[in-house]
Amino acid sequence: MYRIDIMTLFPDTVGDVLSESILGRAQERDFLRIETHQIRDYTLNRQKQVDDYPYGGGRGAVLQADPLFRCWEHIRSQAAGTPRTIFLSPCGKTFTQADARRLAWEHDHLILVCGHYEGVDQRFIDECVDEEISLGDFVLTGGEIAAMAVADAVCRLTPGVLADAECFENESHWDGLLEYPQYSRPEVWHGRTVPEVLTTGDHGKIERWRRKQSLLRTRERRPDLYERLDLSSRADQKLLAELERELSRPVLPQPAACRPAREEDLDAMLDIAAQAQRFLASCGVDQWQDGYPERQHLLYDIDRGESYVLTCGGEVCAFFALSPRPEPCYDAITDGKWSSDGDYAVLHRCAVADKYRGAGLGDRMLAECRRLALEQGRGWLRVDTHKKNKTMQGLLRRNKFQYRGNVTVSVNGGHDPRRVAYEKRLSGGNT
Ligand SMILES: C[S@@+](CC[C@H](N)C(=O)[O-])C[C@H]1O[C@@H](n2cnc3c(N)ncnc32)[C@H](O)[C@@H]1O
């Protein structure tokens, strides 16, 4: 059993907090014992005074050495071994997860001393304290909050408190990394979807995604920790190369938002469509080279409530149309077949502005399609593209769309009407 004794002027407050929830249950099951001790009970004066003025002058009062010593001696006299005595102090070494681990694994009994007022008579510290721990570079009124923090962090690493070691081994600061972002149900909340990889059930992929997020977070938020990591393994090198590629893409000035398109967006949408036409031409793709999509097509989508824009800082940076209605030309699929007759949504006309190409808006667009299609009760998402449109096909494959066969669309003026057809099963919906 791990034991912690806390010397404080506020034993009830500290005891109440540490007997709640996980630590409370661990104490009931005898994995832990946390005792609090009122320092005032160890004074020899009737007023139970524990503090006095500081020698040399100055404001405030100092906790006297003698009541502290008596309290400390009482705890030691009842201890089986030699407890480690820690004074919580802003002058101590800043507490880390490595300290929590050391105290949990190298000791089985701690005495935590909470100071108050201006602090504690140095002679008690010199005579009785093994180490001084600070919670951070700030000053608290008393050591109680710091003692509770240290006790909590240490106790949850001791055997029997958490279900198993995995509960803390994957957490922030265990191996020098910050934890990846966590998500729970529902899958769509306030229009924000859970990263799709987490819903795939592919544990290898999920592991890699989580490690990559951890690396990214640590690098961005705690460069001091990041510098100390050993990332020499092949797996980490691969993840870092992926990160480099992703981070060298254009960065959106603000997170993109998705909303239904309005008529006043038409000029911006047509401008983006023209950019996409030029981009496709530069890639040698005979798609949208007949002037399509024209104002009337985009207006048609808006009027039906099937057109959406992604905006960034109010500026339209991409558009797409998502139709809940079956696409007639998909009935005549060749060289393959659709994998289900279930209700599907179709992604039509979509494009991203040149200046945001590579910023992840395509992935975002597909995530929004998935969200909207799920809201419409669709179990499948279908889309077609030109067989030379490698950009679109790469985006689709990256987002787990599967090639299903070929379809023929209507185009003007002798352009190539053949398209490759892709499909993706969505979780939920009527599949
Ligand atoms: C008001 S503080 C005394 C600060 C002291 N005069 C100084 O300037 O270092 C009273 C008590 O709160 C506790 N305390 C304050 N800040 C703390 C911190 N950052 N970490 C741990 N304990 C702290 C210590 O036990 C301290 O003796």
Short mmCIF file of C-alpha atoms and ligand atoms in Angstrom, two decimals:
data_model
loop_
_atom_site.label_atom_id
_atom_site.label_comp_id
_atom_site.label_asym_id
_atom_site.label_seq_id
_atom_site.Cartn_x
_atom_site.Cartn_y
_atom_site.Cartn_z
CA MET A 1 0.00 0.00 0.00
CA TYR A 2 1.28 3.47 -0.89
CA ARG A 3 1.02 6.03 1.89
CA ILE A 4 0.99 9.83 1.88
CA ASP A 5 0.82 12.04 4.98
CA ILE A 6 0.04 15.71 4.44
CA MET A 7 0.94 18.33 7.05
CA THR A 8 -1.37 21.33 6.64
CA LEU A 9 -3.39 24.02 8.37
CA PHE A 10 -6.44 22.90 6.32
CA PRO A 11 -6.67 19.11 6.70
CA ASP A 12 -10.41 18.85 5.97
CA THR A 13 -10.19 20.61 2.60
CA VAL A 14 -7.24 18.51 1.48
CA GLY A 15 -8.73 15.25 2.81
CA ASP A 16 -12.08 15.89 1.10
CA VAL A 17 -10.52 16.47 -2.31
CA LEU A 18 -8.24 13.46 -2.16
CA SER A 19 -10.96 11.05 -1.06
CA GLU A 20 -13.11 11.69 -4.15
CA SER A 21 -13.38 9.56 -7.29
CA ILE A 22 -10.46 7.35 -8.35
CA LEU A 23 -8.22 8.11 -5.36
CA GLY A 24 -11.14 7.63 -2.98
CA ARG A 25 -11.94 4.21 -4.44
CA ALA A 26 -8.26 3.20 -4.30
CA GLN A 27 -8.23 4.08 -0.59
CA GLU A 28 -11.40 2.08 0.02
CA ARG A 29 -9.72 -0.89 -1.66
CA ASP A 30 -6.55 -0.43 0.45
CA PHE A 31 -4.22 0.36 -2.43
CA LEU A 32 -3.60 3.79 -0.95
CA ARG A 33 -3.68 5.56 2.36
CA ILE A 34 -3.74 9.35 2.49
CA GLU A 35 -3.76 11.00 5.93
CA THR A 36 -3.91 14.70 6.71
CA HIS A 37 -2.45 16.25 9.89
CA GLN A 38 -3.41 19.55 11.48
CA ILE A 39 -0.13 21.32 12.26
CA ARG A 40 -1.89 23.34 15.01
CA ASP A 41 -2.44 20.15 16.99
CA TYR A 42 1.31 20.03 17.61
CA THR A 43 1.75 23.46 19.23
CA LEU A 44 2.54 23.72 22.93
CA ASN A 45 0.66 27.01 23.45
CA ARG A 46 -3.01 27.31 24.35
CA GLN A 47 -3.82 29.62 21.41
CA LYS A 48 -2.55 26.94 19.02
CA GLN A 49 -0.43 29.61 17.37
CA VAL A 50 1.85 28.19 14.67
CA ASP A 51 3.36 31.37 13.18
CA ASP A 52 5.38 34.32 14.32
CA TYR A 53 7.01 37.43 12.89
CA PRO A 54 10.02 37.07 10.61
CA TYR A 55 13.44 37.83 12.06
CA GLY A 56 14.95 40.81 10.31
CA GLY A 57 11.55 42.42 9.80
CA GLY A 58 9.23 42.48 6.83
CA ARG A 59 5.57 41.77 6.26
CA GLY A 60 3.61 38.64 7.13
CA ALA A 61 4.32 35.70 9.39
CA VAL A 62 6.44 32.59 9.20
CA LEU A 63 5.39 29.05 10.17
CA GLN A 64 7.48 28.12 13.17
CA ALA A 65 9.84 25.15 13.09
CA ASP A 66 8.72 23.51 16.32
CA PRO A 67 5.06 22.58 15.63
CA LEU A 68 6.12 21.44 12.19
CA PHE A 69 8.85 19.28 13.68
CA ARG A 70 6.54 17.70 16.28
CA CYS A 71 3.94 16.88 13.62
CA TRP A 72 6.65 15.44 11.34
CA GLU A 73 8.14 13.36 14.18
CA HIS A 74 4.72 11.98 15.06
CA ILE A 75 4.20 10.76 11.48
CA ARG A 76 7.71 9.28 11.35
CA SER A 77 7.27 7.48 14.65
CA GLN A 78 4.33 5.57 13.14
CA ALA A 79 5.95 4.84 9.78
CA ALA A 80 7.19 1.38 8.89
CA GLY A 81 10.21 2.71 6.95
CA THR A 82 11.72 6.10 6.29
CA PRO A 83 9.25 8.33 4.47
CA ARG A 84 10.49 10.90 1.97
CA THR A 85 9.70 14.43 3.15
CA ILE A 86 8.77 17.02 0.55
CA PHE A 87 8.19 20.70 1.19
CA LEU A 88 5.91 22.34 -1.36
CA SER A 89 7.54 25.65 -2.21
CA PRO A 90 7.77 28.12 -5.10
CA CYS A 91 11.56 27.92 -4.50
CA GLY A 92 11.60 24.18 -5.27
CA LYS A 93 12.31 22.29 -8.46
CA THR A 94 9.36 22.41 -10.85
CA PHE A 95 7.31 19.23 -10.64
CA THR A 96 7.16 17.02 -13.74
CA GLN A 97 5.70 13.67 -14.71
CA ALA A 98 9.21 12.20 -14.32
CA ASP A 99 9.16 13.32 -10.65
CA ALA A 100 5.73 11.77 -10.19
CA ARG A 101 7.07 8.50 -11.62
CA ARG A 102 10.20 8.61 -9.46
CA LEU A 103 8.23 9.28 -6.28
CA ALA A 104 5.68 6.58 -7.12
CA TRP A 105 8.23 3.91 -7.99
CA GLU A 106 11.20 4.65 -5.71
CA HIS A 107 9.25 5.38 -2.52
CA ASP A 108 6.21 3.99 -0.76
CA HIS A 109 5.63 6.72 1.77
CA LEU A 110 5.71 10.51 1.35
CA ILE A 111 5.27 13.31 3.84
CA LEU A 112 4.07 16.49 2.09
CA VAL A 113 4.53 19.72 4.04
CA CYS A 114 2.30 22.65 3.14
CA GLY A 115 3.61 26.08 3.98
CA HIS A 116 1.44 29.15 4.57
CA TYR A 117 1.84 32.88 5.20
CA GLU A 118 5.32 33.98 4.14
CA GLY A 119 6.68 30.45 4.34
CA VAL A 120 8.40 28.12 6.77
CA ASP A 121 11.30 28.54 9.18
CA GLN A 122 14.36 27.46 7.18
CA ARG A 123 15.72 25.39 10.08
CA PHE A 124 12.81 22.92 9.78
CA ILE A 125 13.54 22.61 6.06
CA ASP A 126 17.26 22.09 6.67
CA GLU A 127 16.67 19.46 9.32
CA CYS A 128 13.72 17.47 7.99
CA VAL A 129 13.08 18.04 4.29
CA ASP A 130 14.51 15.76 1.57
CA GLU A 131 13.43 17.84 -1.41
CA GLU A 132 11.46 20.97 -2.30
CA ILE A 133 8.93 20.84 -5.10
CA SER A 134 7.26 23.75 -6.85
CA LEU A 135 4.08 23.52 -8.87
CA GLY A 136 5.31 26.22 -11.26
CA ASP A 137 6.67 29.72 -11.46
CA PHE A 138 3.91 31.42 -9.53
CA VAL A 139 3.03 31.93 -5.87
CA LEU A 140 0.07 30.30 -4.16
CA THR A 141 -1.38 31.29 -0.79
CA GLY A 142 -0.53 27.94 0.73
CA GLY A 143 1.01 24.60 -0.18
CA GLU A 144 -2.30 22.69 -0.13
CA ILE A 145 -3.13 22.90 -3.83
CA ALA A 146 0.44 21.94 -4.69
CA ALA A 147 0.35 19.02 -2.24
CA MET A 148 -2.95 17.79 -3.70
CA ALA A 149 -1.52 18.03 -7.20
CA VAL A 150 1.62 16.08 -6.27
CA ALA A 151 -0.36 13.48 -4.32
CA ASP A 152 -2.81 13.01 -7.21
CA ALA A 153 -0.10 12.73 -9.87
CA VAL A 154 1.93 10.26 -7.78
CA CYS A 155 -0.98 8.12 -6.59
CA ARG A 156 -2.42 7.49 -10.06
CA LEU A 157 0.90 5.86 -11.02
CA THR A 158 0.92 3.48 -8.07
CA PRO A 159 -0.31 -0.10 -8.56
CA GLY A 160 -4.04 -0.72 -8.22
CA VAL A 161 -5.17 2.89 -8.63
CA LEU A 162 -5.84 2.90 -12.39
CA ALA A 163 -7.04 -0.19 -14.26
CA ASP A 164 -3.62 -0.83 -15.87
CA ALA A 165 -0.41 0.88 -16.91
CA GLU A 166 -1.81 1.62 -20.39
CA CYS A 167 -4.07 4.21 -18.75
CA PHE A 168 -1.08 6.47 -18.02
CA GLU A 169 1.55 5.24 -20.46
CA ASN A 170 -0.24 6.83 -23.43
CA GLU A 171 -0.77 10.14 -21.72
CA SER A 172 0.94 13.48 -22.12
CA HIS A 173 4.47 13.69 -20.68
CA TRP A 174 4.91 9.95 -20.23
CA ASP A 175 7.48 9.66 -22.99
CA GLY A 176 8.12 13.35 -23.56
CA LEU A 177 5.17 13.90 -25.92
CA LEU A 178 1.87 15.70 -25.56
CA GLU A 179 -1.19 13.55 -26.13
CA TYR A 180 -3.09 13.50 -29.42
CA PRO A 181 -6.62 15.03 -29.61
CA GLN A 182 -9.42 12.87 -28.20
CA TYR A 183 -13.02 12.56 -29.49
CA SER A 184 -16.20 10.88 -28.29
CA ARG A 185 -19.76 10.48 -29.56
CA PRO A 186 -21.63 11.90 -31.42
CA GLU A 187 -19.74 11.63 -34.70
CA VAL A 188 -20.96 15.07 -35.82
CA TRP A 189 -21.31 17.83 -33.22
CA HIS A 190 -22.12 21.46 -34.07
CA GLY A 191 -21.20 20.61 -37.66
CA ARG A 192 -17.72 19.35 -36.64
CA THR A 193 -16.92 15.79 -37.63
CA VAL A 194 -14.65 13.34 -35.84
CA PRO A 195 -11.46 12.74 -37.91
CA GLU A 196 -12.48 9.93 -40.19
CA VAL A 197 -9.51 7.68 -39.50
CA LEU A 198 -10.80 7.20 -35.95
CA THR A 199 -14.00 5.60 -37.24
CA THR A 200 -12.28 3.08 -39.55
CA GLY A 201 -11.46 0.46 -36.89
CA ASP A 202 -8.00 0.14 -38.49
CA HIS A 203 -5.86 0.16 -35.34
CA GLY A 204 -2.54 0.45 -37.18
CA LYS A 205 -3.69 3.55 -38.97
CA ILE A 206 -5.23 5.01 -35.85
CA GLU A 207 -1.94 4.49 -33.96
CA ARG A 208 0.02 6.24 -36.70
CA TRP A 209 -2.46 9.12 -36.86
CA ARG A 210 -2.30 9.57 -33.09
CA ARG A 211 1.49 9.53 -33.00
CA LYS A 212 1.61 12.07 -35.82
CA GLN A 213 -0.82 14.36 -33.98
CA SER A 214 1.26 14.00 -30.81
CA LEU A 215 4.43 14.91 -32.67
CA LEU A 216 2.75 17.88 -34.31
CA ARG A 217 1.24 19.15 -31.06
CA THR A 218 4.49 18.79 -29.17
CA ARG A 219 6.43 20.51 -31.91
CA GLU A 220 4.00 23.42 -32.06
CA ARG A 221 3.24 23.86 -28.38
CA ARG A 222 6.34 22.64 -26.57
CA PRO A 223 9.45 23.00 -28.73
CA ASP A 224 11.50 22.50 -25.53
CA LEU A 225 10.10 18.97 -25.16
CA TYR A 226 10.24 18.30 -28.89
CA GLU A 227 13.98 19.04 -29.02
CA ARG A 228 14.66 16.26 -26.51
CA LEU A 229 12.76 13.52 -28.36
CA ASP A 230 14.51 10.61 -30.01
CA LEU A 231 12.76 10.34 -33.38
CA SER A 232 15.38 8.22 -35.11
CA SER A 233 13.19 5.14 -35.65
CA ARG A 234 12.15 4.40 -39.23
CA ALA A 235 8.48 4.69 -38.32
CA ASP A 236 8.98 8.16 -36.80
CA GLN A 237 11.12 9.28 -39.71
CA LYS A 238 8.31 8.27 -42.06
CA LEU A 239 5.73 10.15 -40.01
CA LEU A 240 7.97 13.22 -39.91
CA ALA A 241 8.41 13.13 -43.68
CA GLU A 242 4.62 13.01 -44.03
CA LEU A 243 4.29 15.91 -41.62
CA GLU A 244 6.85 17.94 -43.55
CA ARG A 245 4.91 17.39 -46.75
CA GLU A 246 1.65 18.37 -45.08
CA LEU A 247 3.13 21.43 -43.39
CA SER A 248 4.72 22.77 -46.53
CA ARG A 249 1.27 23.20 -48.03
CA PRO A 250 -0.30 26.64 -48.10
CA VAL A 251 -1.75 27.48 -44.72
CA LEU A 252 -5.25 28.88 -44.38
CA PRO A 253 -5.22 32.25 -42.58
CA GLN A 254 -8.18 31.02 -40.52
CA PRO A 255 -10.00 27.69 -40.27
CA ALA A 256 -12.39 27.21 -43.20
CA ALA A 257 -16.14 27.25 -42.60
CA CYS A 258 -18.79 25.49 -44.66
CA ARG A 259 -22.19 27.01 -45.46
CA PRO A 260 -24.86 26.73 -48.16
CA ALA A 261 -23.96 28.85 -51.20
CA ARG A 262 -25.99 32.01 -51.92
CA GLU A 263 -26.66 33.82 -55.15
CA GLU A 264 -24.21 36.57 -54.19
CA ASP A 265 -21.44 33.93 -54.11
CA LEU A 266 -21.92 33.21 -57.82
CA ASP A 267 -19.20 35.55 -59.14
CA ALA A 268 -16.61 34.13 -56.73
CA MET A 269 -17.69 30.57 -57.62
CA LEU A 270 -17.43 31.27 -61.36
CA ASP A 271 -13.99 32.77 -60.81
CA ILE A 272 -12.88 29.60 -58.97
CA ALA A 273 -14.42 27.44 -61.72
CA ALA A 274 -12.39 29.39 -64.32
CA GLN A 275 -9.22 28.82 -62.28
CA ALA A 276 -10.02 25.10 -62.11
CA GLN A 277 -10.59 24.97 -65.88
CA ARG A 278 -7.15 26.52 -66.46
CA PHE A 279 -5.57 24.15 -63.92
CA LEU A 280 -7.10 21.09 -65.61
CA ALA A 281 -5.96 22.33 -69.02
CA SER A 282 -2.43 22.79 -67.66
CA CYS A 283 -2.50 19.14 -66.51
CA GLY A 284 -3.68 17.97 -69.94
CA VAL A 285 -7.11 16.96 -68.62
CA ASP A 286 -10.02 17.30 -71.03
CA GLN A 287 -12.50 17.98 -68.22
CA TRP A 288 -14.50 21.23 -67.84
CA GLN A 289 -12.88 22.37 -71.13
CA ASP A 290 -16.26 22.92 -72.77
CA GLY A 291 -16.99 25.94 -70.59
CA TYR A 292 -18.77 23.84 -67.96
CA PRO A 293 -19.85 24.64 -65.26
CA GLU A 294 -21.62 27.80 -66.35
CA ARG A 295 -23.57 30.32 -64.28
CA GLN A 296 -26.82 28.44 -64.97
CA HIS A 297 -25.41 25.17 -63.58
CA LEU A 298 -24.20 26.79 -60.38
CA LEU A 299 -27.44 28.72 -59.99
CA TYR A 300 -29.38 25.47 -60.46
CA ASP A 301 -27.44 23.94 -57.53
CA ILE A 302 -28.02 27.01 -55.35
CA ASP A 303 -31.76 27.10 -56.12
CA ARG A 304 -32.09 23.45 -55.08
CA GLY A 305 -30.18 24.03 -51.85
CA GLU A 306 -27.50 21.59 -53.01
CA SER A 307 -24.62 24.03 -53.35
CA TYR A 308 -22.09 24.75 -50.60
CA VAL A 309 -19.07 26.99 -50.22
CA LEU A 310 -16.04 26.75 -47.99
CA THR A 311 -15.08 30.19 -46.78
CA CYS A 312 -11.99 31.47 -45.09
CA GLY A 313 -12.15 34.81 -43.31
CA GLY A 314 -15.40 35.47 -45.22
CA GLU A 315 -13.77 34.81 -48.62
CA VAL A 316 -15.17 31.97 -50.76
CA CYS A 317 -12.26 29.58 -51.32
CA ALA A 318 -13.99 26.43 -52.64
CA PHE A 319 -17.42 25.24 -53.73
CA PHE A 320 -19.17 21.92 -54.25
CA ALA A 321 -22.62 20.53 -54.97
CA LEU A 322 -24.02 17.60 -53.06
CA SER A 323 -27.18 16.04 -54.38
CA PRO A 324 -29.32 13.55 -52.46
CA ARG A 325 -30.95 12.51 -55.77
CA PRO A 326 -29.78 9.48 -57.79
CA GLU A 327 -27.68 10.34 -60.86
CA PRO A 328 -29.32 8.70 -63.97
CA CYS A 329 -26.04 8.16 -65.83
CA TYR A 330 -24.71 6.12 -62.89
CA ASP A 331 -27.26 3.37 -63.68
CA ALA A 332 -25.25 2.44 -66.78
CA ILE A 333 -21.95 1.75 -65.05
CA THR A 334 -19.55 -0.43 -67.06
CA ASP A 335 -16.39 -2.42 -66.25
CA GLY A 336 -17.56 -2.81 -62.67
CA LYS A 337 -20.58 -2.21 -60.48
CA TRP A 338 -21.72 -0.19 -57.52
CA SER A 339 -21.36 -2.12 -54.30
CA SER A 340 -24.87 -1.44 -53.05
CA ASP A 341 -28.34 -0.31 -54.10
CA GLY A 342 -28.53 1.71 -50.89
CA ASP A 343 -29.46 5.39 -50.89
CA TYR A 344 -26.55 7.52 -51.97
CA ALA A 345 -25.58 11.16 -52.31
CA VAL A 346 -23.62 12.44 -55.30
CA LEU A 347 -20.79 14.93 -55.23
CA HIS A 348 -21.03 17.09 -58.35
CA ARG A 349 -19.27 20.28 -59.46
CA CYS A 350 -16.47 21.06 -57.04
CA ALA A 351 -13.37 23.25 -57.19
CA VAL A 352 -10.81 24.93 -54.94
CA ALA A 353 -9.35 28.41 -55.55
CA ASP A 354 -5.79 28.38 -56.91
CA LYS A 355 -4.29 30.14 -53.93
CA TYR A 356 -5.60 27.48 -51.54
CA ARG A 357 -4.66 24.46 -53.62
CA GLY A 358 -2.89 22.00 -51.32
CA ALA A 359 -4.23 23.57 -48.12
CA GLY A 360 -6.42 20.56 -47.36
CA LEU A 361 -9.70 22.07 -48.61
CA GLY A 362 -10.37 19.02 -50.81
CA ASP A 363 -10.22 16.77 -47.75
CA ARG A 364 -12.39 19.22 -45.87
CA MET A 365 -14.89 19.27 -48.73
CA LEU A 366 -15.16 15.47 -48.67
CA ALA A 367 -15.53 15.50 -44.90
CA GLU A 368 -18.39 18.01 -45.26
CA CYS A 369 -19.98 15.83 -47.98
CA ARG A 370 -19.83 12.89 -45.61
CA ARG A 371 -21.40 14.91 -42.82
CA LEU A 372 -24.18 16.29 -45.04
CA ALA A 373 -24.87 12.91 -46.64
CA LEU A 374 -25.11 11.30 -43.20
CA GLU A 375 -27.52 14.04 -42.12
CA GLN A 376 -29.60 13.23 -45.22
CA GLY A 377 -29.67 9.56 -44.18
CA ARG A 378 -27.49 8.48 -47.10
CA GLY A 379 -25.27 5.45 -46.62
CA TRP A 380 -23.07 6.00 -49.67
CA LEU A 381 -21.31 8.80 -51.43
CA ARG A 382 -20.67 8.61 -55.19
CA VAL A 383 -18.64 10.80 -57.50
CA ASP A 384 -17.14 10.66 -60.98
CA THR A 385 -14.14 12.33 -62.51
CA HIS A 386 -12.06 12.31 -65.67
CA LYS A 387 -9.67 9.39 -65.89
CA LYS A 388 -6.76 11.79 -66.36
CA ASN A 389 -7.78 13.91 -63.38
CA LYS A 390 -5.13 12.45 -61.08
CA THR A 391 -5.52 15.24 -58.52
CA MET A 392 -9.17 14.36 -57.91
CA GLN A 393 -8.53 10.62 -57.98
CA GLY A 394 -5.67 11.02 -55.48
CA LEU A 395 -7.96 13.03 -53.21
CA LEU A 396 -10.69 10.40 -53.48
CA ARG A 397 -8.37 7.49 -52.79
CA ARG A 398 -6.77 9.30 -49.87
CA ASN A 399 -10.26 9.70 -48.46
CA LYS A 400 -11.06 6.00 -48.91
CA PHE A 401 -13.26 6.20 -52.00
CA GLN A 402 -13.08 3.06 -54.12
CA TYR A 403 -13.01 2.88 -57.88
CA ARG A 404 -16.20 1.10 -59.04
CA GLY A 405 -16.22 1.30 -62.86
CA ASN A 406 -16.80 3.72 -65.73
CA VAL A 407 -19.72 5.98 -66.57
CA THR A 408 -20.49 8.35 -69.42
CA VAL A 409 -21.65 11.91 -68.79
CA SER A 410 -23.04 14.43 -71.28
CA VAL A 411 -20.56 17.05 -72.48
CA ASN A 412 -20.57 19.65 -75.25
CA GLY A 413 -18.56 19.92 -78.41
CA GLY A 414 -16.77 16.63 -78.88
CA HIS A 415 -14.98 16.52 -75.52
CA ASP A 416 -14.33 13.16 -73.86
CA PRO A 417 -17.52 12.14 -71.94
CA ARG A 418 -16.00 9.07 -70.22
CA ARG A 419 -15.56 9.25 -66.48
CA VAL A 420 -14.24 6.97 -63.74
CA ALA A 421 -16.72 6.35 -60.95
CA TYR A 422 -15.85 6.20 -57.26
CA GLU A 423 -17.87 5.30 -54.22
CA LYS A 424 -17.49 5.35 -50.49
CA ARG A 425 -19.51 3.70 -47.80
CA LEU A 426 -20.37 6.07 -44.96
CA SER A 427 -20.79 4.84 -41.42
CA GLY A 428 -24.43 5.10 -40.37
CA GLY A 429 -27.23 5.85 -42.89
CA ASN A 430 -29.42 3.30 -44.72
CA THR A 431 -26.80 1.06 -46.24
C1 LIG B 1 2.56 32.81 -0.06
S1 LIG B 1 3.54 31.36 -0.20
C2 LIG B 1 5.09 31.89 0.36
C3 LIG B 1 5.94 32.39 -0.74
C4 LIG B 1 7.33 32.79 -0.27
N1 LIG B 1 7.28 33.97 0.56
C5 LIG B 1 8.21 33.05 -1.47
O1 LIG B 1 8.22 34.19 -1.94
O2 LIG B 1 8.83 32.11 -1.97
C6 LIG B 1 2.97 30.33 1.06
C7 LIG B 1 3.18 28.87 0.81
O3 LIG B 1 2.46 28.45 -0.34
C8 LIG B 1 3.12 27.35 -0.91
N2 LIG B 1 3.37 27.69 -2.32
C9 LIG B 1 3.24 28.87 -2.92
N3 LIG B 1 3.53 28.84 -4.21
C10 LIG B 1 3.85 27.57 -4.48
C11 LIG B 1 4.28 26.90 -5.64
N4 LIG B 1 4.42 27.51 -6.80
N5 LIG B 1 4.52 25.57 -5.57
C12 LIG B 1 4.40 24.93 -4.39
N6 LIG B 1 4.00 25.51 -3.26
C13 LIG B 1 3.75 26.82 -3.27
C14 LIG B 1 4.39 27.11 -0.14
O4 LIG B 1 4.16 26.04 0.74
C15 LIG B 1 4.58 28.41 0.57
O5 LIG B 1 5.32 28.26 1.76
#
